[in-house]
Amino acid sequence: MSLPEVGGAHYMGDIFNVIDYPFDLAIFHPPCTHTAVSGARHFAEKRMDGRLYAGMSFIMAIVRRSAHIPRVAIEQPVSILSTLWRKPDQIIQPWMYGHGETKATCLWLRGLPPLMPTNVVEGRESRIHRMPPSDDRADKRSETYSGIAAAMAQQWGDHPLEAAA
């Protein structure tokens, strides 16, 4: 597990140890290793050994256990959540937030408005898709782009709680 790039309140443990706290905003980034369609060729094997079901069950446990939180975002790449749960509320790209790359990122939202683009740039490079094998490939592929994180903090952190109700 990698550490956050910036300081501040950022819990790095088992989510189920703190999820019952009365948070007013939660942005979840559950693991996508067994749910992302980029690994669809492995879905049959992951069904057989239970990894696909475990990945979905973990995310659905977050959905159920966060029901008391008025503002929630769940972030995943294009994944089987769209089929097994529901379609995302929004699909964003890094190039909409200052990064000249493509990586479709789905957002399932509750009590939050769609994220507005902050810095649309040219480029549209598919760096993530073409990343070669390496020991830290999974960490690099799952990295949250700083422009997207900043937009979430600015737009949703300032979003009035009353508007979320």
Tab-separated table of N, CA and C in Angstrom:
chain	number	residue	atom	x	y	z
A	1	MET	N	0.857	-1.179	0.000
A	1	MET	CA	0.000	0.000	0.000
A	1	MET	C	0.892	1.227	0.000
A	2	SER	N	0.568	2.196	-0.835
A	2	SER	CA	1.352	3.420	-0.901
A	2	SER	C	0.754	4.476	0.026
A	3	LEU	N	1.584	5.414	0.426
A	3	LEU	CA	1.153	6.494	1.301
A	3	LEU	C	0.674	7.680	0.479
A	4	PRO	N	-0.171	8.520	1.053
A	4	PRO	CA	-0.630	9.701	0.314
A	4	PRO	C	0.533	10.655	0.061
A	5	GLU	N	0.455	11.396	-1.047
A	5	GLU	CA	1.505	12.338	-1.403
A	5	GLU	C	1.489	13.572	-0.519
A	6	VAL	N	0.348	13.950	0.006
A	6	VAL	CA	0.236	15.146	0.833
A	6	VAL	C	-0.297	14.776	2.205
A	7	GLY	N	-0.064	15.657	3.161
A	7	GLY	CA	-0.514	15.395	4.525
A	7	GLY	C	-1.997	15.613	4.677
A	8	GLY	N	-2.415	15.663	5.917
A	8	GLY	CA	-3.827	15.871	6.201
A	8	GLY	C	-4.475	14.593	6.668
A	9	ALA	N	-5.766	14.685	6.938
A	9	ALA	CA	-6.513	13.533	7.428
A	9	ALA	C	-6.665	12.519	6.297
A	10	HIS	N	-6.015	11.406	6.447
A	10	HIS	CA	-6.046	10.363	5.424
A	10	HIS	C	-5.814	9.034	6.134
A	11	TYR	N	-6.879	8.318	6.421
A	11	TYR	CA	-6.786	7.041	7.124
A	11	TYR	C	-6.245	5.966	6.189
A	12	MET	N	-5.243	5.235	6.642
A	12	MET	CA	-4.603	4.223	5.803
A	12	MET	C	-4.725	2.828	6.422
A	13	GLY	N	-5.888	2.482	6.934
A	13	GLY	CA	-6.085	1.164	7.540
A	13	GLY	C	-7.352	0.520	7.014
A	14	ASP	N	-7.862	-0.429	7.750
A	14	ASP	CA	-9.081	-1.141	7.389
A	14	ASP	C	-10.274	-0.190	7.494
A	15	ILE	N	-10.926	0.083	6.393
A	15	ILE	CA	-12.039	1.033	6.348
A	15	ILE	C	-13.142	0.655	7.331
A	16	PHE	N	-13.334	-0.627	7.556
A	16	PHE	CA	-14.430	-1.061	8.417
A	16	PHE	C	-14.151	-0.808	9.903
A	17	ASN	N	-12.932	-0.382	10.231
A	17	ASN	CA	-12.622	0.038	11.601
A	17	ASN	C	-13.104	1.457	11.882
A	18	VAL	N	-13.370	2.257	10.836
A	18	VAL	CA	-13.749	3.661	11.041
A	18	VAL	C	-15.022	4.074	10.298
A	19	ILE	N	-15.580	3.218	9.486
A	19	ILE	CA	-16.680	3.615	8.608
A	19	ILE	C	-17.945	4.032	9.363
A	20	ASP	N	-18.114	3.598	10.587
A	20	ASP	CA	-19.315	3.955	11.342
A	20	ASP	C	-19.241	5.335	11.994
A	21	TYR	N	-18.100	5.997	11.904
A	21	TYR	CA	-17.952	7.350	12.430
A	21	TYR	C	-18.925	8.275	11.675
A	22	PRO	N	-19.456	9.312	12.321
A	22	PRO	CA	-20.409	10.195	11.624
A	22	PRO	C	-19.741	11.206	10.681
A	23	PHE	N	-19.053	10.700	9.673
A	23	PHE	CA	-18.460	11.562	8.655
A	23	PHE	C	-19.568	12.302	7.910
A	24	ASP	N	-19.257	13.482	7.364
A	24	ASP	CA	-20.233	14.165	6.508
A	24	ASP	C	-19.864	14.040	5.030
A	25	LEU	N	-18.652	13.550	4.738
A	25	LEU	CA	-18.200	13.334	3.366
A	25	LEU	C	-17.212	12.186	3.362
A	26	ALA	N	-17.372	11.265	2.423
A	26	ALA	CA	-16.410	10.172	2.256
A	26	ALA	C	-16.193	9.937	0.766
A	27	ILE	N	-14.933	9.849	0.389
A	27	ILE	CA	-14.566	9.524	-0.990
A	27	ILE	C	-13.794	8.218	-0.920
A	28	PHE	N	-14.384	7.168	-1.450
A	28	PHE	CA	-13.812	5.831	-1.374
A	28	PHE	C	-13.112	5.476	-2.679
A	29	HIS	N	-11.948	4.870	-2.546
A	29	HIS	CA	-11.167	4.377	-3.683
A	29	HIS	C	-10.895	2.892	-3.453
A	30	PRO	N	-11.931	2.041	-3.525
A	30	PRO	CA	-11.717	0.618	-3.246
A	30	PRO	C	-10.841	-0.036	-4.317
A	31	PRO	N	-10.122	-1.085	-3.935
A	31	PRO	CA	-9.275	-1.782	-4.904
A	31	PRO	C	-10.084	-2.247	-6.115
A	32	CYS	N	-9.463	-2.135	-7.290
A	32	CYS	CA	-10.162	-2.511	-8.524
A	32	CYS	C	-9.519	-3.722	-9.195
A	33	THR	N	-8.545	-4.326	-8.548
A	33	THR	CA	-7.785	-5.425	-9.147
A	33	THR	C	-8.679	-6.512	-9.722
A	34	HIS	N	-9.757	-6.835	-9.043
A	34	HIS	CA	-10.592	-7.950	-9.479
A	34	HIS	C	-11.926	-7.507	-10.088
A	35	THR	N	-12.140	-6.184	-10.224
A	35	THR	CA	-13.415	-5.687	-10.750
A	35	THR	C	-13.274	-4.877	-12.039
A	36	ALA	N	-12.093	-4.357	-12.334
A	36	ALA	CA	-11.904	-3.508	-13.513
A	36	ALA	C	-12.006	-4.308	-14.807
A	37	VAL	N	-12.648	-3.730	-15.808
A	37	VAL	CA	-12.790	-4.445	-17.079
A	37	VAL	C	-11.466	-4.542	-17.829
A	38	SER	N	-10.456	-3.794	-17.412
A	38	SER	CA	-9.139	-3.946	-18.042
A	38	SER	C	-8.607	-5.364	-17.822
A	39	GLY	N	-9.111	-6.054	-16.812
A	39	GLY	CA	-8.726	-7.442	-16.559
A	39	GLY	C	-9.816	-8.427	-16.918
A	40	ALA	N	-10.705	-8.037	-17.815
A	40	ALA	CA	-11.857	-8.884	-18.163
A	40	ALA	C	-11.449	-10.265	-18.674
A	41	ARG	N	-10.295	-10.350	-19.324
A	41	ARG	CA	-9.871	-11.660	-19.837
A	41	ARG	C	-9.626	-12.663	-18.707
A	42	HIS	N	-9.493	-12.155	-17.477
A	42	HIS	CA	-9.269	-13.021	-16.320
A	42	HIS	C	-10.542	-13.250	-15.504
A	43	PHE	N	-11.676	-12.696	-15.939
A	43	PHE	CA	-12.908	-12.789	-15.150
A	43	PHE	C	-13.337	-14.237	-14.899
A	44	ALA	N	-13.226	-15.105	-15.892
A	44	ALA	CA	-13.648	-16.498	-15.697
A	44	ALA	C	-12.837	-17.143	-14.571
A	45	GLU	N	-11.535	-16.945	-14.587
A	45	GLU	CA	-10.667	-17.491	-13.536
A	45	GLU	C	-10.994	-16.848	-12.182
A	46	LYS	N	-11.251	-15.552	-12.189
A	46	LYS	CA	-11.556	-14.842	-10.941
A	46	LYS	C	-12.915	-15.250	-10.387
A	47	ARG	N	-13.845	-15.628	-11.253
A	47	ARG	CA	-15.125	-16.169	-10.777
A	47	ARG	C	-14.905	-17.525	-10.122
A	48	MET	N	-14.106	-18.340	-10.782
A	48	MET	CA	-13.875	-19.702	-10.291
A	48	MET	C	-13.201	-19.718	-8.921
A	49	ASP	N	-12.251	-18.818	-8.700
A	49	ASP	CA	-11.545	-18.858	-7.413
A	49	ASP	C	-12.097	-17.845	-6.401
A	50	GLY	N	-13.146	-17.106	-6.770
A	50	GLY	CA	-13.833	-16.234	-5.829
A	50	GLY	C	-13.328	-14.796	-5.753
A	51	ARG	N	-12.247	-14.456	-6.447
A	51	ARG	CA	-11.704	-13.097	-6.359
A	51	ARG	C	-12.679	-12.044	-6.882
A	52	LEU	N	-13.394	-12.355	-7.952
A	52	LEU	CA	-14.359	-11.405	-8.506
A	52	LEU	C	-15.471	-11.140	-7.487
A	53	TYR	N	-15.981	-12.194	-6.872
A	53	TYR	CA	-17.053	-12.040	-5.884
A	53	TYR	C	-16.561	-11.294	-4.650
A	54	ALA	N	-15.334	-11.579	-4.221
A	54	ALA	CA	-14.774	-10.895	-3.057
A	54	ALA	C	-14.587	-9.407	-3.343
A	55	GLY	N	-14.117	-9.069	-4.542
A	55	GLY	CA	-13.948	-7.662	-4.904
A	55	GLY	C	-15.270	-6.919	-4.907
A	56	MET	N	-16.290	-7.508	-5.507
A	56	MET	CA	-17.618	-6.884	-5.529
A	56	MET	C	-18.214	-6.815	-4.128
A	57	SER	N	-18.066	-7.860	-3.349
A	57	SER	CA	-18.613	-7.884	-1.991
A	57	SER	C	-17.989	-6.792	-1.127
A	58	PHE	N	-16.694	-6.570	-1.285
A	58	PHE	CA	-16.022	-5.522	-0.528
A	58	PHE	C	-16.632	-4.157	-0.856
A	59	ILE	N	-16.831	-3.884	-2.130
A	59	ILE	CA	-17.401	-2.599	-2.543
A	59	ILE	C	-18.840	-2.460	-2.061
A	60	MET	N	-19.623	-3.517	-2.174
A	60	MET	CA	-21.013	-3.439	-1.728
A	60	MET	C	-21.106	-3.296	-0.209
A	61	ALA	N	-20.136	-3.849	0.523
A	61	ALA	CA	-20.099	-3.640	1.976
A	61	ALA	C	-19.840	-2.168	2.279
A	62	ILE	N	-18.984	-1.531	1.505
A	62	ILE	CA	-18.754	-0.089	1.670
A	62	ILE	C	-20.047	0.674	1.406
A	63	VAL	N	-20.751	0.322	0.343
A	63	VAL	CA	-22.012	0.993	0.009
A	63	VAL	C	-22.994	0.871	1.175
A	64	ARG	N	-23.188	-0.329	1.683
A	64	ARG	CA	-24.134	-0.548	2.789
A	64	ARG	C	-23.695	0.151	4.068
A	65	ARG	N	-22.435	-0.006	4.430
A	65	ARG	CA	-21.944	0.533	5.702
A	65	ARG	C	-21.788	2.050	5.683
A	66	SER	N	-21.799	2.678	4.504
A	66	SER	CA	-21.678	4.142	4.418
A	66	SER	C	-23.027	4.823	4.241
A	67	ALA	N	-24.115	4.092	4.395
A	67	ALA	CA	-25.455	4.650	4.156
A	67	ALA	C	-25.765	5.852	5.046
A	68	HIS	N	-25.128	5.953	6.192
A	68	HIS	CA	-25.370	7.076	7.116
A	68	HIS	C	-24.598	8.344	6.727
A	69	ILE	N	-23.677	8.245	5.795
A	69	ILE	CA	-22.853	9.390	5.387
A	69	ILE	C	-23.602	10.136	4.288
A	70	PRO	N	-23.898	11.423	4.500
A	70	PRO	CA	-24.743	12.132	3.533
A	70	PRO	C	-24.093	12.400	2.173
A	71	ARG	N	-22.768	12.523	2.127
A	71	ARG	CA	-22.088	12.802	0.856
A	71	ARG	C	-21.028	11.727	0.622
A	72	VAL	N	-21.223	10.941	-0.442
A	72	VAL	CA	-20.336	9.809	-0.722
A	72	VAL	C	-19.997	9.772	-2.204
A	73	ALA	N	-18.725	9.492	-2.474
A	73	ALA	CA	-18.270	9.197	-3.833
A	73	ALA	C	-17.502	7.887	-3.784
A	74	ILE	N	-17.774	7.015	-4.734
A	74	ILE	CA	-17.009	5.785	-4.896
A	74	ILE	C	-16.366	5.872	-6.273
A	75	GLU	N	-15.050	5.718	-6.291
A	75	GLU	CA	-14.265	5.866	-7.519
A	75	GLU	C	-13.733	4.513	-7.947
A	76	GLN	N	-13.886	4.208	-9.217
A	76	GLN	CA	-13.366	2.969	-9.817
A	76	GLN	C	-13.142	3.228	-11.297
A	77	PRO	N	-12.233	2.497	-11.919
A	77	PRO	CA	-12.175	2.553	-13.387
A	77	PRO	C	-13.436	1.881	-13.937
A	78	VAL	N	-13.566	1.844	-15.228
A	78	VAL	CA	-14.686	1.120	-15.824
A	78	VAL	C	-14.600	-0.308	-15.289
A	79	SER	N	-15.711	-0.774	-14.701
A	79	SER	CA	-15.657	-2.052	-13.987
A	79	SER	C	-16.998	-2.772	-14.044
A	80	ILE	N	-17.027	-3.945	-13.422
A	80	ILE	CA	-18.253	-4.735	-13.400
A	80	ILE	C	-19.295	-4.162	-12.454
A	81	LEU	N	-18.956	-3.124	-11.691
A	81	LEU	CA	-19.958	-2.474	-10.848
A	81	LEU	C	-21.125	-1.996	-11.701
A	82	SER	N	-20.812	-1.518	-12.914
A	82	SER	CA	-21.848	-0.999	-13.809
A	82	SER	C	-22.865	-2.065	-14.178
A	83	THR	N	-22.438	-3.308	-14.211
A	83	THR	CA	-23.328	-4.418	-14.548
A	83	THR	C	-23.976	-5.020	-13.309
A	84	LEU	N	-23.176	-5.224	-12.269
A	84	LEU	CA	-23.670	-5.939	-11.096
A	84	LEU	C	-24.340	-5.045	-10.058
A	85	TRP	N	-24.116	-3.745	-10.118
A	85	TRP	CA	-24.752	-2.823	-9.165
A	85	TRP	C	-25.585	-1.810	-9.928
A	86	ARG	N	-24.944	-0.767	-10.442
A	86	ARG	CA	-25.657	0.226	-11.236
A	86	ARG	C	-24.651	1.029	-12.057
A	87	LYS	N	-25.163	1.743	-13.035
A	87	LYS	CA	-24.313	2.586	-13.877
A	87	LYS	C	-23.731	3.716	-13.026
A	88	PRO	N	-22.526	4.197	-13.357
A	88	PRO	CA	-21.955	5.317	-12.606
A	88	PRO	C	-22.731	6.603	-12.881
A	89	ASP	N	-22.651	7.528	-11.951
A	89	ASP	CA	-23.280	8.836	-12.132
A	89	ASP	C	-22.471	9.717	-13.065
A	90	GLN	N	-21.177	9.436	-13.176
A	90	GLN	CA	-20.305	10.270	-13.995
A	90	GLN	C	-19.071	9.478	-14.388
A	91	ILE	N	-18.560	9.757	-15.581
A	91	ILE	CA	-17.281	9.215	-16.026
A	91	ILE	C	-16.396	10.402	-16.371
A	92	ILE	N	-15.230	10.460	-15.737
A	92	ILE	CA	-14.310	11.574	-15.957
A	92	ILE	C	-13.003	11.049	-16.553
A	93	GLN	N	-12.187	11.974	-17.042
A	93	GLN	CA	-10.889	11.660	-17.623
A	93	GLN	C	-9.837	12.587	-17.019
A	94	PRO	N	-8.592	12.120	-16.872
A	94	PRO	CA	-7.531	12.987	-16.345
A	94	PRO	C	-7.342	14.268	-17.156
A	95	TRP	N	-7.524	14.214	-18.490
A	95	TRP	CA	-7.315	15.401	-19.314
A	95	TRP	C	-8.322	16.517	-19.017
A	96	MET	N	-9.357	16.217	-18.275
A	96	MET	CA	-10.328	17.238	-17.873
A	96	MET	C	-9.843	18.023	-16.652
A	97	TYR	N	-8.741	17.539	-16.033
A	97	TYR	CA	-8.244	18.107	-14.775
A	97	TYR	C	-6.736	18.384	-14.825
A	98	GLY	N	-6.231	18.702	-16.021
A	98	GLY	CA	-4.855	19.147	-16.154
A	98	GLY	C	-3.818	18.096	-16.490
A	99	HIS	N	-4.236	16.867	-16.772
A	99	HIS	CA	-3.297	15.797	-17.116
A	99	HIS	C	-3.589	15.329	-18.532
A	100	GLY	N	-2.612	15.362	-19.417
A	100	GLY	CA	-2.824	15.015	-20.821
A	100	GLY	C	-2.873	13.525	-21.076
A	101	GLU	N	-3.719	12.831	-20.347
A	101	GLU	CA	-3.805	11.381	-20.478
A	101	GLU	C	-5.258	10.933	-20.481
A	102	THR	N	-5.456	9.699	-20.941
A	102	THR	CA	-6.781	9.091	-20.885
A	102	THR	C	-6.775	7.983	-19.838
A	103	LYS	N	-7.811	7.925	-19.063
A	103	LYS	CA	-8.050	6.842	-18.107
A	103	LYS	C	-9.466	7.068	-17.585
A	104	ALA	N	-10.426	6.430	-18.227
A	104	ALA	CA	-11.817	6.611	-17.825
A	104	ALA	C	-11.985	6.212	-16.363
A	105	THR	N	-12.513	7.136	-15.585
A	105	THR	CA	-12.715	6.921	-14.160
A	105	THR	C	-14.184	7.141	-13.840
A	106	CYS	N	-14.820	6.135	-13.271
A	106	CYS	CA	-16.244	6.203	-12.954
A	106	CYS	C	-16.446	6.693	-11.524
A	107	LEU	N	-17.501	7.482	-11.345
A	107	LEU	CA	-17.868	7.980	-10.030
A	107	LEU	C	-19.323	7.631	-9.750
A	108	TRP	N	-19.540	6.976	-8.631
A	108	TRP	CA	-20.882	6.716	-8.137
A	108	TRP	C	-21.085	7.696	-6.988
A	109	LEU	N	-22.093	8.545	-7.094
A	109	LEU	CA	-22.264	9.664	-6.173
A	109	LEU	C	-23.556	9.574	-5.378
A	110	ARG	N	-23.481	10.043	-4.123
A	110	ARG	CA	-24.676	10.208	-3.298
A	110	ARG	C	-24.524	11.546	-2.568
A	111	GLY	N	-25.472	12.449	-2.785
A	111	GLY	CA	-25.452	13.737	-2.119
A	111	GLY	C	-24.391	14.693	-2.633
A	112	LEU	N	-23.798	14.389	-3.768
A	112	LEU	CA	-22.759	15.231	-4.360
A	112	LEU	C	-23.109	15.552	-5.804
A	113	PRO	N	-22.743	16.750	-6.270
A	113	PRO	CA	-22.952	17.074	-7.673
A	113	PRO	C	-21.861	16.431	-8.526
A	114	PRO	N	-22.093	16.305	-9.824
A	114	PRO	CA	-21.020	15.818	-10.699
A	114	PRO	C	-19.796	16.735	-10.580
A	115	LEU	N	-18.641	16.158	-10.755
A	115	LEU	CA	-17.393	16.906	-10.699
A	115	LEU	C	-17.235	17.711	-11.994
A	116	MET	N	-16.997	18.996	-11.862
A	116	MET	CA	-16.845	19.867	-13.032
A	116	MET	C	-15.387	19.880	-13.483
A	117	PRO	N	-15.126	19.840	-14.795
A	117	PRO	CA	-13.744	19.945	-15.277
A	117	PRO	C	-13.110	21.258	-14.813
A	118	THR	N	-11.811	21.200	-14.513
A	118	THR	CA	-11.110	22.382	-14.015
A	118	THR	C	-10.033	22.889	-14.953
A	119	ASN	N	-9.480	22.001	-15.802
A	119	ASN	CA	-8.374	22.402	-16.672
A	119	ASN	C	-8.273	21.415	-17.822
A	120	VAL	N	-9.098	21.597	-18.840
A	120	VAL	CA	-9.101	20.694	-19.997
A	120	VAL	C	-7.829	20.940	-20.803
A	121	VAL	N	-7.057	19.871	-21.015
A	121	VAL	CA	-5.799	19.981	-21.752
A	121	VAL	C	-5.799	19.048	-22.952
A	122	GLU	N	-4.924	19.358	-23.891
A	122	GLU	CA	-4.728	18.486	-25.051
A	122	GLU	C	-3.800	17.353	-24.637
A	123	GLY	N	-3.573	16.421	-25.507
A	123	GLY	CA	-2.651	15.325	-25.229
A	123	GLY	C	-3.291	13.983	-25.440
A	124	ARG	N	-4.187	13.635	-24.564
A	124	ARG	CA	-4.936	12.382	-24.659
A	124	ARG	C	-4.050	11.161	-24.843
A	125	GLU	N	-2.931	11.101	-24.126
A	125	GLU	CA	-2.024	9.963	-24.184
A	125	GLU	C	-2.576	8.811	-23.348
A	126	SER	N	-2.426	7.602	-23.850
A	126	SER	CA	-2.913	6.418	-23.150
A	126	SER	C	-1.764	5.739	-22.402
A	127	ARG	N	-1.074	6.490	-21.541
A	127	ARG	CA	0.101	6.000	-20.822
A	127	ARG	C	-0.245	4.819	-19.915
A	128	ILE	N	-1.343	4.904	-19.205
A	128	ILE	CA	-1.717	3.852	-18.258
A	128	ILE	C	-1.945	2.528	-18.973
A	129	HIS	N	-2.626	2.580	-20.099
A	129	HIS	CA	-2.947	1.367	-20.863
A	129	HIS	C	-1.677	0.693	-21.391
A	130	ARG	N	-0.685	1.488	-21.770
A	130	ARG	CA	0.538	0.944	-22.372
A	130	ARG	C	1.664	0.716	-21.365
A	131	MET	N	1.388	0.824	-20.100
A	131	MET	CA	2.419	0.689	-19.068
A	131	MET	C	3.006	-0.724	-19.079
A	132	PRO	N	4.338	-0.838	-19.129
A	132	PRO	CA	4.956	-2.173	-19.151
A	132	PRO	C	4.894	-2.847	-17.781
A	133	PRO	N	5.068	-4.153	-17.735
A	133	PRO	CA	5.086	-4.860	-16.455
A	133	PRO	C	6.216	-4.340	-15.556
A	134	SER	N	5.946	-4.265	-14.267
A	134	SER	CA	6.959	-3.872	-13.283
A	134	SER	C	6.426	-4.207	-11.893
A	135	ASP	N	7.297	-4.153	-10.894
A	135	ASP	CA	6.899	-4.462	-9.523
A	135	ASP	C	5.890	-3.463	-8.974
A	136	ASP	N	5.951	-2.216	-9.447
A	136	ASP	CA	5.049	-1.180	-8.933
A	136	ASP	C	3.971	-0.774	-9.939
A	137	ARG	N	3.757	-1.615	-10.948
A	137	ARG	CA	2.768	-1.317	-11.990
A	137	ARG	C	1.370	-1.107	-11.415
A	138	ALA	N	0.948	-1.976	-10.506
A	138	ALA	CA	-0.400	-1.872	-9.935
A	138	ALA	C	-0.567	-0.545	-9.197
A	139	ASP	N	0.446	-0.147	-8.425
A	139	ASP	CA	0.368	1.136	-7.718
A	139	ASP	C	0.284	2.300	-8.696
A	140	LYS	N	1.104	2.260	-9.741
A	140	LYS	CA	1.099	3.348	-10.730
A	140	LYS	C	-0.230	3.417	-11.468
A	141	ARG	N	-0.796	2.254	-11.802
A	141	ARG	CA	-2.069	2.227	-12.533
A	141	ARG	C	-3.233	2.722	-11.684
A	142	SER	N	-3.148	2.528	-10.365
A	142	SER	CA	-4.264	2.911	-9.502
A	142	SER	C	-4.103	4.303	-8.904
A	143	GLU	N	-3.054	4.997	-9.257
A	143	GLU	CA	-2.790	6.330	-8.720
A	143	GLU	C	-3.922	7.300	-9.064
A	144	THR	N	-4.313	8.094	-8.078
A	144	THR	CA	-5.304	9.146	-8.308
A	144	THR	C	-4.560	10.384	-8.785
A	145	TYR	N	-4.957	10.904	-9.910
A	145	TYR	CA	-4.306	12.093	-10.467
A	145	TYR	C	-4.542	13.291	-9.548
A	146	SER	N	-3.485	14.075	-9.337
A	146	SER	CA	-3.563	15.204	-8.400
A	146	SER	C	-4.611	16.227	-8.815
A	147	GLY	N	-4.796	16.439	-10.116
A	147	GLY	CA	-5.812	17.393	-10.584
A	147	GLY	C	-7.221	16.933	-10.250
A	148	ILE	N	-7.462	15.630	-10.328
A	148	ILE	CA	-8.780	15.082	-9.969
A	148	ILE	C	-8.981	15.191	-8.467
A	149	ALA	N	-7.945	14.833	-7.685
A	149	ALA	CA	-8.047	14.924	-6.224
A	149	ALA	C	-8.291	16.367	-5.788
A	150	ALA	N	-7.604	17.317	-6.420
A	150	ALA	CA	-7.786	18.733	-6.073
A	150	ALA	C	-9.202	19.190	-6.407
A	151	ALA	N	-9.732	18.749	-7.544
A	151	ALA	CA	-11.101	19.122	-7.923
A	151	ALA	C	-12.102	18.543	-6.925
A	152	MET	N	-11.899	17.301	-6.502
A	152	MET	CA	-12.788	16.692	-5.500
A	152	MET	C	-12.745	17.489	-4.200
A	153	ALA	N	-11.540	17.820	-3.742
A	153	ALA	CA	-11.399	18.561	-2.485
A	153	ALA	C	-12.047	19.937	-2.584
A	154	GLN	N	-11.782	20.628	-3.682
A	154	GLN	CA	-12.311	21.992	-3.828
A	154	GLN	C	-13.825	21.990	-4.018
A	155	GLN	N	-14.317	21.157	-4.918
A	155	GLN	CA	-15.737	21.204	-5.256
A	155	GLN	C	-16.615	20.493	-4.233
A	156	TRP	N	-16.166	19.379	-3.706
A	156	TRP	CA	-17.001	18.630	-2.781
A	156	TRP	C	-16.738	19.003	-1.331
A	157	GLY	N	-15.501	19.405	-1.022
A	157	GLY	CA	-15.197	19.824	0.342
A	157	GLY	C	-15.915	21.105	0.709
A	158	ASP	N	-16.167	21.947	-0.299
A	158	ASP	CA	-16.876	23.206	-0.086
A	158	ASP	C	-18.374	23.077	-0.322
A	159	HIS	N	-18.813	21.896	-0.770
A	159	HIS	CA	-20.227	21.696	-1.070
A	159	HIS	C	-21.031	21.699	0.225
A	160	PRO	N	-22.007	22.590	0.356
A	160	PRO	CA	-22.756	22.673	1.620
A	160	PRO	C	-23.471	21.369	1.960
A	161	LEU	N	-23.383	20.991	3.205
A	161	LEU	CA	-24.021	19.756	3.671
A	161	LEU	C	-25.526	19.826	3.468
A	162	GLU	N	-26.121	21.002	3.666
A	162	GLU	CA	-27.573	21.130	3.492
A	162	GLU	C	-27.996	20.768	2.067
A	163	ALA	N	-27.149	21.109	1.081
A	163	ALA	CA	-27.473	20.807	-0.310
A	163	ALA	C	-27.420	19.312	-0.575
A	164	ALA	N	-26.694	18.557	0.262
A	164	ALA	CA	-26.562	17.118	0.063
A	164	ALA	C	-27.777	16.359	0.568
A	165	ALA	N	-28.574	16.990	1.426
A	165	ALA	CA	-29.696	16.293	2.044
A	165	ALA	C	-30.842	16.076	1.087
